[in-house]
């Protein structure tokens, strides 16, 4: 197993930072690695705390009387200079439960009211997003949303279009559009099963 000997913080930003990790790999040769992290300091990084507290929350929500639509956001992302389809999502604030974060983020991004459902821990616990680049992890919250779409609560830095997608539109999105992988896998469940939450039971 590799040994970490030194960590240097490269940036000091509000939402994400870059850390230079140095040490030795499993055969004793120099290890040089860069990790992006939501941690504000070295001591808060998961490789230090060994605690997988979710940085963010991803919201898989159904909509409509028949619950036959899924709520997506089509969002501009600088990393690709293009739009990508994702689930509503956001950061979990300090001392905030991620279910509460899901309710708040859904309202901020879409204007909709979100009611989480209870599921077994294994379906919602935080999983790592892109471990080759970052220690970020996100919890998943499932449920149903009601109300009317509104842009009133959206942050000015966000460039988001809310999409209520039925199965036909989901199939088109998967074929033709940029889609975040965490969203794509769940959309395949939505597309292929009459009960999109069947795997939670």
PDB file of N, CA and C in Angstrom, residues 15 24 88 104 112 114 128 130 191:
ATOM      1  N   UNK A  15     -15.474  26.552  -2.604  1.00  0.00           N
ATOM      2  CA  UNK A  15     -16.219  25.329  -2.903  1.00  0.00           C
ATOM      3  C   UNK A  15     -15.344  24.112  -3.197  1.00  0.00           C
ATOM      4  N   UNK A  24       5.309   7.657  -1.184  1.00  0.00           N
ATOM      5  CA  UNK A  24       5.888   6.537  -1.919  1.00  0.00           C
ATOM      6  C   UNK A  24       4.776   5.594  -2.332  1.00  0.00           C
ATOM      7  N   UNK A  88     -31.286  17.210  -9.904  1.00  0.00           N
ATOM      8  CA  UNK A  88     -31.059  18.305  -8.976  1.00  0.00           C
ATOM      9  C   UNK A  88     -30.086  17.838  -7.889  1.00  0.00           C
ATOM     10  N   UNK A 104     -34.011  21.436   0.564  1.00  0.00           N
ATOM     11  CA  UNK A 104     -33.576  22.817   0.291  1.00  0.00           C
ATOM     12  C   UNK A 104     -33.095  22.992  -1.134  1.00  0.00           C
ATOM     13  N   UNK A 112     -39.729  23.586  -6.648  1.00  0.00           N
ATOM     14  CA  UNK A 112     -40.652  22.520  -6.276  1.00  0.00           C
ATOM     15  C   UNK A 112     -40.466  22.112  -4.815  1.00  0.00           C
ATOM     16  N   UNK A 114     -40.224  19.065  -2.189  1.00  0.00           N
ATOM     17  CA  UNK A 114     -39.749  17.686  -2.257  1.00  0.00           C
ATOM     18  C   UNK A 114     -40.063  16.941  -0.973  1.00  0.00           C
ATOM     19  N   UNK A 128     -18.585   7.659  -3.495  1.00  0.00           N
ATOM     20  CA  UNK A 128     -17.622   8.565  -4.122  1.00  0.00           C
ATOM     21  C   UNK A 128     -17.976   8.789  -5.593  1.00  0.00           C
ATOM     22  N   UNK A 130     -15.970  10.622  -8.337  1.00  0.00           N
ATOM     23  CA  UNK A 130     -14.908  10.427  -9.333  1.00  0.00           C
ATOM     24  C   UNK A 130     -13.601  10.270  -8.586  1.00  0.00           C
ATOM     25  N   UNK A 191     -36.436   4.247 -17.194  1.00  0.00           N
ATOM     26  CA  UNK A 191     -36.848   3.927 -18.561  1.00  0.00           C
ATOM     27  C   UNK A 191     -37.387   2.512 -18.690  1.00  0.00           C
TER      28      UNK A 191
END
